[in-house]
JSON list of C-alpha atoms in Angstrom, two decimals:
[
{"chain": "A", "resi": 1, "resn": "MET", "atom": "CA", "xyz": [254.96, 237.90, 230.78]},
{"chain": "A", "resi": 2, "resn": "PRO", "atom": "CA", "xyz": [255.29, 234.68, 232.81]},
{"chain": "A", "resi": 3, "resn": "GLU", "atom": "CA", "xyz": [258.71, 233.57, 233.96]},
{"chain": "A", "resi": 4, "resn": "LEU", "atom": "CA", "xyz": [260.28, 230.79, 231.89]},
{"chain": "A", "resi": 5, "resn": "PRO", "atom": "CA", "xyz": [260.90, 227.38, 233.39]},
{"chain": "A", "resi": 6, "resn": "PRO", "atom": "CA", "xyz": [264.62, 226.80, 234.06]},
{"chain": "A", "resi": 7, "resn": "GLU", "atom": "CA", "xyz": [265.11, 224.53, 231.05]},
{"chain": "A", "resi": 8, "resn": "GLN", "atom": "CA", "xyz": [263.83, 227.25, 228.70]},
{"chain": "A", "resi": 9, "resn": "ARG", "atom": "CA", "xyz": [265.96, 230.06, 230.13]},
{"chain": "A", "resi": 10, "resn": "PRO", "atom": "CA", "xyz": [268.90, 231.03, 227.92]},
{"chain": "A", "resi": 11, "resn": "ARG", "atom": "CA", "xyz": [272.25, 230.08, 229.41]},
{"chain": "A", "resi": 12, "resn": "LEU", "atom": "CA", "xyz": [274.34, 232.27, 227.18]},
{"chain": "A", "resi": 13, "resn": "MET", "atom": "CA", "xyz": [275.73, 234.59, 229.79]},
{"chain": "A", "resi": 14, "resn": "THR", "atom": "CA", "xyz": [276.71, 232.07, 232.49]},
{"chain": "A", "resi": 15, "resn": "PRO", "atom": "CA", "xyz": [280.26, 231.36, 233.60]},
{"chain": "A", "resi": 16, "resn": "ALA", "atom": "CA", "xyz": [282.18, 228.51, 232.02]},
{"chain": "A", "resi": 17, "resn": "ARG", "atom": "CA", "xyz": [281.65, 225.08, 233.49]},
{"chain": "A", "resi": 18, "resn": "GLY", "atom": "CA", "xyz": [283.74, 224.48, 236.55]},
{"chain": "A", "resi": 19, "resn": "ALA", "atom": "CA", "xyz": [284.47, 228.20, 237.01]},
{"chain": "A", "resi": 20, "resn": "SER", "atom": "CA", "xyz": [282.99, 230.19, 239.78]},
{"chain": "A", "resi": 21, "resn": "ALA", "atom": "CA", "xyz": [280.50, 232.92, 238.94]},
{"chain": "A", "resi": 22, "resn": "THR", "atom": "CA", "xyz": [282.80, 235.63, 240.30]},
{"chain": "A", "resi": 23, "resn": "ALA", "atom": "CA", "xyz": [286.00, 234.27, 238.85]},
{"chain": "A", "resi": 24, "resn": "ASP", "atom": "CA", "xyz": [284.95, 234.21, 235.22]},
{"chain": "A", "resi": 25, "resn": "ALA", "atom": "CA", "xyz": [281.85, 236.12, 234.18]},
{"chain": "A", "resi": 26, "resn": "ARG", "atom": "CA", "xyz": [282.65, 236.18, 230.45]},
{"chain": "A", "resi": 27, "resn": "PRO", "atom": "CA", "xyz": [279.83, 235.44, 228.06]},
{"chain": "A", "resi": 28, "resn": "ARG", "atom": "CA", "xyz": [279.72, 231.82, 226.97]},
{"chain": "A", "resi": 29, "resn": "HIS", "atom": "CA", "xyz": [279.92, 231.00, 223.32]},
{"chain": "A", "resi": 30, "resn": "PRO", "atom": "CA", "xyz": [276.61, 229.38, 222.23]},
{"chain": "A", "resi": 31, "resn": "LEU", "atom": "CA", "xyz": [278.44, 226.27, 221.02]},
{"chain": "A", "resi": 32, "resn": "GLU", "atom": "CA", "xyz": [279.70, 225.67, 224.56]},
{"chain": "A", "resi": 33, "resn": "ASP", "atom": "CA", "xyz": [276.04, 224.88, 225.30]},
{"chain": "A", "resi": 34, "resn": "SER", "atom": "CA", "xyz": [275.21, 223.39, 221.92]},
{"chain": "A", "resi": 35, "resn": "ASP", "atom": "CA", "xyz": [273.08, 220.70, 223.63]},
{"chain": "A", "resi": 36, "resn": "HIS", "atom": "CA", "xyz": [270.93, 223.37, 225.21]},
{"chain": "A", "resi": 37, "resn": "LEU", "atom": "CA", "xyz": [270.84, 225.37, 221.97]},
{"chain": "A", "resi": 38, "resn": "ALA", "atom": "CA", "xyz": [269.67, 222.25, 220.10]},
{"chain": "A", "resi": 39, "resn": "TRP", "atom": "CA", "xyz": [267.05, 221.59, 222.81]},
{"chain": "A", "resi": 40, "resn": "GLN", "atom": "CA", "xyz": [265.74, 225.16, 222.47]},
{"chain": "A", "resi": 41, "resn": "ALA", "atom": "CA", "xyz": [265.67, 224.82, 218.68]},
{"chain": "A", "resi": 42, "resn": "THR", "atom": "CA", "xyz": [263.73, 221.55, 218.92]},
{"chain": "A", "resi": 43, "resn": "ALA", "atom": "CA", "xyz": [261.25, 223.06, 221.34]},
{"chain": "A", "resi": 44, "resn": "ALA", "atom": "CA", "xyz": [260.79, 226.05, 219.05]},
{"chain": "A", "resi": 45, "resn": "VAL", "atom": "CA", "xyz": [260.16, 223.82, 216.04]},
{"chain": "A", "resi": 46, "resn": "ARG", "atom": "CA", "xyz": [257.56, 221.80, 217.94]},
{"chain": "A", "resi": 47, "resn": "LEU", "atom": "CA", "xyz": [255.78, 224.97, 219.06]},
{"chain": "A", "resi": 48, "resn": "LEU", "atom": "CA", "xyz": [255.93, 226.38, 215.55]},
{"chain": "A", "resi": 49, "resn": "GLU", "atom": "CA", "xyz": [254.40, 223.17, 214.19]},
{"chain": "A", "resi": 50, "resn": "ARG", "atom": "CA", "xyz": [251.54, 223.51, 216.69]},
{"chain": "A", "resi": 51, "resn": "PHE", "atom": "CA", "xyz": [251.25, 227.18, 215.76]},
{"chain": "A", "resi": 52, "resn": "GLY", "atom": "CA", "xyz": [250.95, 226.21, 212.07]},
{"chain": "A", "resi": 53, "resn": "ALA", "atom": "CA", "xyz": [248.35, 223.58, 212.88]},
{"chain": "A", "resi": 54, "resn": "GLN", "atom": "CA", "xyz": [246.28, 226.20, 214.68]},
{"chain": "A", "resi": 55, "resn": "LEU", "atom": "CA", "xyz": [246.56, 228.49, 211.67]},
{"chain": "A", "resi": 56, "resn": "LEU", "atom": "CA", "xyz": [245.27, 225.67, 209.45]},
{"chain": "A", "resi": 57, "resn": "VAL", "atom": "CA", "xyz": [242.34, 225.18, 211.84]},
{"chain": "A", "resi": 58, "resn": "ALA", "atom": "CA", "xyz": [241.71, 228.93, 211.72]},
{"chain": "A", "resi": 59, "resn": "LEU", "atom": "CA", "xyz": [241.84, 228.90, 207.90]},
{"chain": "A", "resi": 60, "resn": "ASP", "atom": "CA", "xyz": [239.32, 226.08, 207.79]},
{"chain": "A", "resi": 61, "resn": "ALA", "atom": "CA", "xyz": [237.05, 227.97, 210.22]},
{"chain": "A", "resi": 62, "resn": "VAL", "atom": "CA", "xyz": [237.24, 231.11, 208.07]},
{"chain": "A", "resi": 63, "resn": "GLY", "atom": "CA", "xyz": [236.31, 229.08, 204.99]},
{"chain": "A", "resi": 64, "resn": "ARG", "atom": "CA", "xyz": [233.31, 227.55, 206.78]},
{"chain": "A", "resi": 65, "resn": "GLY", "atom": "CA", "xyz": [232.26, 230.80, 208.43]},
{"chain": "A", "resi": 66, "resn": "ASP", "atom": "CA", "xyz": [232.64, 229.13, 211.85]},
{"chain": "A", "resi": 67, "resn": "ASP", "atom": "CA", "xyz": [233.39, 232.06, 214.10]},
{"chain": "A", "resi": 68, "resn": "PRO", "atom": "CA", "xyz": [233.54, 230.08, 217.39]},
{"chain": "A", "resi": 69, "resn": "ALA", "atom": "CA", "xyz": [236.09, 227.65, 215.91]},
{"chain": "A", "resi": 70, "resn": "LEU", "atom": "CA", "xyz": [238.10, 230.62, 214.53]},
{"chain": "A", "resi": 71, "resn": "ASP", "atom": "CA", "xyz": [238.08, 232.29, 217.97]},
{"chain": "A", "resi": 72, "resn": "ALA", "atom": "CA", "xyz": [239.26, 229.07, 219.65]},
{"chain": "A", "resi": 73, "resn": "ALA", "atom": "CA", "xyz": [242.07, 228.60, 217.12]},
{"chain": "A", "resi": 74, "resn": "LEU", "atom": "CA", "xyz": [243.17, 232.22, 217.47]},
{"chain": "A", "resi": 75, "resn": "LEU", "atom": "CA", "xyz": [243.15, 231.95, 221.26]},
{"chain": "A", "resi": 76, "resn": "GLU", "atom": "CA", "xyz": [245.38, 228.85, 221.14]},
{"chain": "A", "resi": 77, "resn": "ARG", "atom": "CA", "xyz": [247.63, 230.63, 218.60]},
{"chain": "A", "resi": 78, "resn": "ASP", "atom": "CA", "xyz": [248.03, 233.50, 221.08]},
{"chain": "A", "resi": 79, "resn": "ARG", "atom": "CA", "xyz": [248.97, 231.04, 223.87]},
{"chain": "A", "resi": 80, "resn": "LEU", "atom": "CA", "xyz": [251.59, 229.50, 221.59]},
{"chain": "A", "resi": 81, "resn": "VAL", "atom": "CA", "xyz": [253.04, 232.96, 220.75]},
{"chain": "A", "resi": 82, "resn": "VAL", "atom": "CA", "xyz": [253.54, 233.58, 224.49]},
{"chain": "A", "resi": 83, "resn": "GLN", "atom": "CA", "xyz": [255.58, 230.38, 224.70]},
{"chain": "A", "resi": 84, "resn": "LEU", "atom": "CA", "xyz": [257.42, 230.98, 221.42]},
{"chain": "A", "resi": 85, "resn": "GLU", "atom": "CA", "xyz": [258.61, 234.54, 221.99]},
{"chain": "A", "resi": 86, "resn": "PRO", "atom": "CA", "xyz": [261.22, 233.81, 224.69]},
{"chain": "A", "resi": 87, "resn": "LEU", "atom": "CA", "xyz": [262.55, 230.79, 222.83]},
{"chain": "A", "resi": 88, "resn": "LEU", "atom": "CA", "xyz": [262.87, 232.67, 219.57]},
{"chain": "A", "resi": 89, "resn": "ALA", "atom": "CA", "xyz": [264.51, 235.58, 221.38]},
{"chain": "A", "resi": 90, "resn": "ALA", "atom": "CA", "xyz": [267.07, 233.27, 223.00]},
{"chain": "A", "resi": 91, "resn": "LEU", "atom": "CA", "xyz": [267.83, 231.63, 219.64]},
{"chain": "A", "resi": 92, "resn": "ALA", "atom": "CA", "xyz": [268.22, 235.06, 217.98]},
{"chain": "A", "resi": 93, "resn": "GLU", "atom": "CA", "xyz": [270.55, 236.08, 220.85]},
{"chain": "A", "resi": 94, "resn": "ALA", "atom": "CA", "xyz": [272.67, 232.94, 220.26]},
{"chain": "A", "resi": 95, "resn": "ARG", "atom": "CA", "xyz": [272.88, 233.68, 216.53]},
{"chain": "A", "resi": 96, "resn": "ALA", "atom": "CA", "xyz": [273.86, 237.31, 217.21]},
{"chain": "A", "resi": 97, "resn": "LEU", "atom": "CA", "xyz": [276.37, 236.30, 219.88]},
{"chain": "A", "resi": 98, "resn": "VAL", "atom": "CA", "xyz": [278.14, 233.95, 217.41]},
{"chain": "A", "resi": 99, "resn": "ARG", "atom": "CA", "xyz": [278.07, 236.57, 214.65]},
{"chain": "A", "resi": 100, "resn": "ASP", "atom": "CA", "xyz": [279.43, 239.32, 216.99]},
{"chain": "A", "resi": 101, "resn": "TRP", "atom": "CA", "xyz": [281.84, 237.14, 218.98]},
{"chain": "A", "resi": 102, "resn": "PRO", "atom": "CA", "xyz": [284.91, 239.22, 219.87]},
{"chain": "A", "resi": 103, "resn": "ALA", "atom": "CA", "xyz": [287.40, 236.84, 218.25]},
{"chain": "A", "resi": 104, "resn": "ALA", "atom": "CA", "xyz": [289.04, 237.94, 215.03]},
{"chain": "A", "resi": 105, "resn": "PRO", "atom": "CA", "xyz": [287.44, 236.64, 211.87]},
{"chain": "A", "resi": 106, "resn": "SER", "atom": "CA", "xyz": [288.86, 233.22, 211.24]},
{"chain": "A", "resi": 107, "resn": "ALA", "atom": "CA", "xyz": [288.02, 229.83, 209.92]},
{"chain": "A", "resi": 108, "resn": "SER", "atom": "CA", "xyz": [286.88, 228.79, 213.38]},
{"chain": "A", "resi": 109, "resn": "SER", "atom": "CA", "xyz": [284.48, 231.75, 213.72]},
{"chain": "A", "resi": 110, "resn": "ASN", "atom": "CA", "xyz": [283.06, 230.91, 210.30]},
{"chain": "A", "resi": 111, "resn": "ALA", "atom": "CA", "xyz": [282.70, 227.31, 211.36]},
{"chain": "A", "resi": 112, "resn": "SER", "atom": "CA", "xyz": [280.94, 228.44, 214.54]},
{"chain": "A", "resi": 113, "resn": "GLN", "atom": "CA", "xyz": [278.50, 230.53, 212.55]},
{"chain": "A", "resi": 114, "resn": "GLN", "atom": "CA", "xyz": [277.84, 227.58, 210.22]},
{"chain": "A", "resi": 115, "resn": "ALA", "atom": "CA", "xyz": [277.30, 225.22, 213.14]},
{"chain": "A", "resi": 116, "resn": "VAL", "atom": "CA", "xyz": [274.80, 227.53, 214.79]},
{"chain": "A", "resi": 117, "resn": "ALA", "atom": "CA", "xyz": [273.12, 228.11, 211.44]},
{"chain": "A", "resi": 118, "resn": "LEU", "atom": "CA", "xyz": [272.81, 224.33, 211.01]},
{"chain": "A", "resi": 119, "resn": "ILE", "atom": "CA", "xyz": [271.29, 223.95, 214.45]},
{"chain": "A", "resi": 120, "resn": "LEU", "atom": "CA", "xyz": [268.85, 226.80, 213.82]},
{"chain": "A", "resi": 121, "resn": "ALA", "atom": "CA", "xyz": [267.94, 225.85, 210.18]},
{"chain": "A", "resi": 122, "resn": "PRO", "atom": "CA", "xyz": [264.85, 223.80, 211.13]},
{"chain": "A", "resi": 123, "resn": "VAL", "atom": "CA", "xyz": [263.66, 226.76, 213.26]},
{"chain": "A", "resi": 124, "resn": "ASP", "atom": "CA", "xyz": [264.13, 229.09, 210.32]},
{"chain": "A", "resi": 125, "resn": "ASP", "atom": "CA", "xyz": [262.17, 226.77, 208.04]},
{"chain": "A", "resi": 126, "resn": "ALA", "atom": "CA", "xyz": [259.32, 226.26, 210.52]},
{"chain": "A", "resi": 127, "resn": "LEU", "atom": "CA", "xyz": [259.17, 229.99, 211.21]},
{"chain": "A", "resi": 128, "resn": "GLN", "atom": "CA", "xyz": [259.01, 230.81, 207.54]},
{"chain": "A", "resi": 129, "resn": "HIS", "atom": "CA", "xyz": [256.21, 228.27, 207.04]},
{"chain": "A", "resi": 130, "resn": "ALA", "atom": "CA", "xyz": [254.28, 229.72, 210.03]},
{"chain": "A", "resi": 131, "resn": "GLN", "atom": "CA", "xyz": [254.68, 233.24, 208.68]},
{"chain": "A", "resi": 132, "resn": "LEU", "atom": "CA", "xyz": [253.33, 232.18, 205.29]},
{"chain": "A", "resi": 133, "resn": "LEU", "atom": "CA", "xyz": [250.33, 230.51, 206.89]},
{"chain": "A", "resi": 134, "resn": "HIS", "atom": "CA", "xyz": [249.75, 233.56, 209.02]},
{"chain": "A", "resi": 135, "resn": "LYS", "atom": "CA", "xyz": [249.81, 235.83, 205.98]},
{"chain": "A", "resi": 136, "resn": "ARG", "atom": "CA", "xyz": [247.41, 233.53, 204.16]},
{"chain": "A", "resi": 137, "resn": "LEU", "atom": "CA", "xyz": [245.04, 233.61, 207.18]},
{"chain": "A", "resi": 138, "resn": "ALA", "atom": "CA", "xyz": [245.16, 237.43, 207.24]},
{"chain": "A", "resi": 139, "resn": "ASP", "atom": "CA", "xyz": [244.43, 237.53, 203.49]},
{"chain": "A", "resi": 140, "resn": "GLU", "atom": "CA", "xyz": [241.54, 235.04, 203.73]},
{"chain": "A", "resi": 141, "resn": "THR", "atom": "CA", "xyz": [240.05, 236.86, 206.70]},
{"chain": "A", "resi": 142, "resn": "ARG", "atom": "CA", "xyz": [240.29, 240.19, 204.88]},
{"chain": "A", "resi": 143, "resn": "GLU", "atom": "CA", "xyz": [238.55, 238.70, 201.82]},
{"chain": "A", "resi": 144, "resn": "VAL", "atom": "CA", "xyz": [235.73, 237.19, 203.88]},
{"chain": "A", "resi": 145, "resn": "ILE", "atom": "CA", "xyz": [235.16, 240.48, 205.73]},
{"chain": "A", "resi": 146, "resn": "ALA", "atom": "CA", "xyz": [235.15, 242.38, 202.43]},
{"chain": "A", "resi": 147, "resn": "ARG", "atom": "CA", "xyz": [232.60, 239.98, 200.95]},
{"chain": "A", "resi": 148, "resn": "ARG", "atom": "CA", "xyz": [230.40, 240.22, 204.00]},
{"chain": "A", "resi": 149, "resn": "THR", "atom": "CA", "xyz": [230.40, 244.02, 203.93]},
{"chain": "A", "resi": 150, "resn": "GLN", "atom": "CA", "xyz": [229.97, 244.38, 200.19]},
{"chain": "A", "resi": 151, "resn": "SER", "atom": "CA", "xyz": [227.11, 241.92, 199.64]},
{"chain": "A", "resi": 152, "resn": "PRO", "atom": "CA", "xyz": [223.66, 243.16, 200.57]},
{"chain": "A", "resi": 153, "resn": "ALA", "atom": "CA", "xyz": [221.90, 241.27, 203.30]},
{"chain": "A", "resi": 154, "resn": "PRO", "atom": "CA", "xyz": [219.43, 238.72, 201.98]},
{"chain": "A", "resi": 155, "resn": "VAL", "atom": "CA", "xyz": [215.78, 239.54, 202.50]},
{"chain": "A", "resi": 156, "resn": "ARG", "atom": "CA", "xyz": [213.73, 236.94, 204.28]},
{"chain": "A", "resi": 157, "resn": "ARG", "atom": "CA", "xyz": [209.99, 237.10, 204.21]},
{"chain": "A", "resi": 158, "resn": "GLY", "atom": "CA", "xyz": [208.15, 236.48, 207.44]},
{"chain": "A", "resi": 159, "resn": "GLY", "atom": "CA", "xyz": [205.42, 233.81, 207.66]},
{"chain": "A", "resi": 160, "resn": "ARG", "atom": "CA", "xyz": [202.51, 236.14, 208.47]},
{"chain": "A", "resi": 161, "resn": "GLY", "atom": "CA", "xyz": [201.46, 239.60, 207.55]},
{"chain": "A", "resi": 162, "resn": "GLY", "atom": "CA", "xyz": [204.32, 240.07, 205.04]},
{"chain": "A", "resi": 163, "resn": "SER", "atom": "CA", "xyz": [206.83, 241.40, 207.58]},
{"chain": "A", "resi": 164, "resn": "VAL", "atom": "CA", "xyz": [210.40, 241.69, 206.33]},
{"chain": "A", "resi": 165, "resn": "ALA", "atom": "CA", "xyz": [213.50, 240.81, 208.36]},
{"chain": "A", "resi": 166, "resn": "LEU", "atom": "CA", "xyz": [217.09, 241.45, 207.35]},
{"chain": "A", "resi": 167, "resn": "VAL", "atom": "CA", "xyz": [219.44, 238.58, 208.04]},
{"chain": "A", "resi": 168, "resn": "ARG", "atom": "CA", "xyz": [223.23, 238.88, 208.16]}
]
């Protein structure tokens, strides 16, 4: 897997601002870097929107029987998955870090969880939409393959001599 650019790398385990790396190596609370968390969430939503658009292109290609367009859409979808995976993993890590933060349960920890949930809500919505589109694409593809394998190949008569060719 390719290395992430610096702006996409999670900064959850870095020392607090102004502290040296050796002096204070405690994990940072995700809300200490809420600007970075929001940036990651925005980037993830944009990628998920592009992912969804590629799934719509793929659905259209399946409906038209356009295998080259389907292949191109699926190739782009795979490229987007490579970009999405580290972002979604970092966001999941932030959510888990807030949930499992070592502080005793309190109003502030509940507020932290709600704040992170609010930042990540658009990601959750976009991810759910992409998953539904992906499921629909899988269903449509399965149906098309089933129709192709169940229907007999049409018979086409040759121009001379009555030769028969099967066309799929």
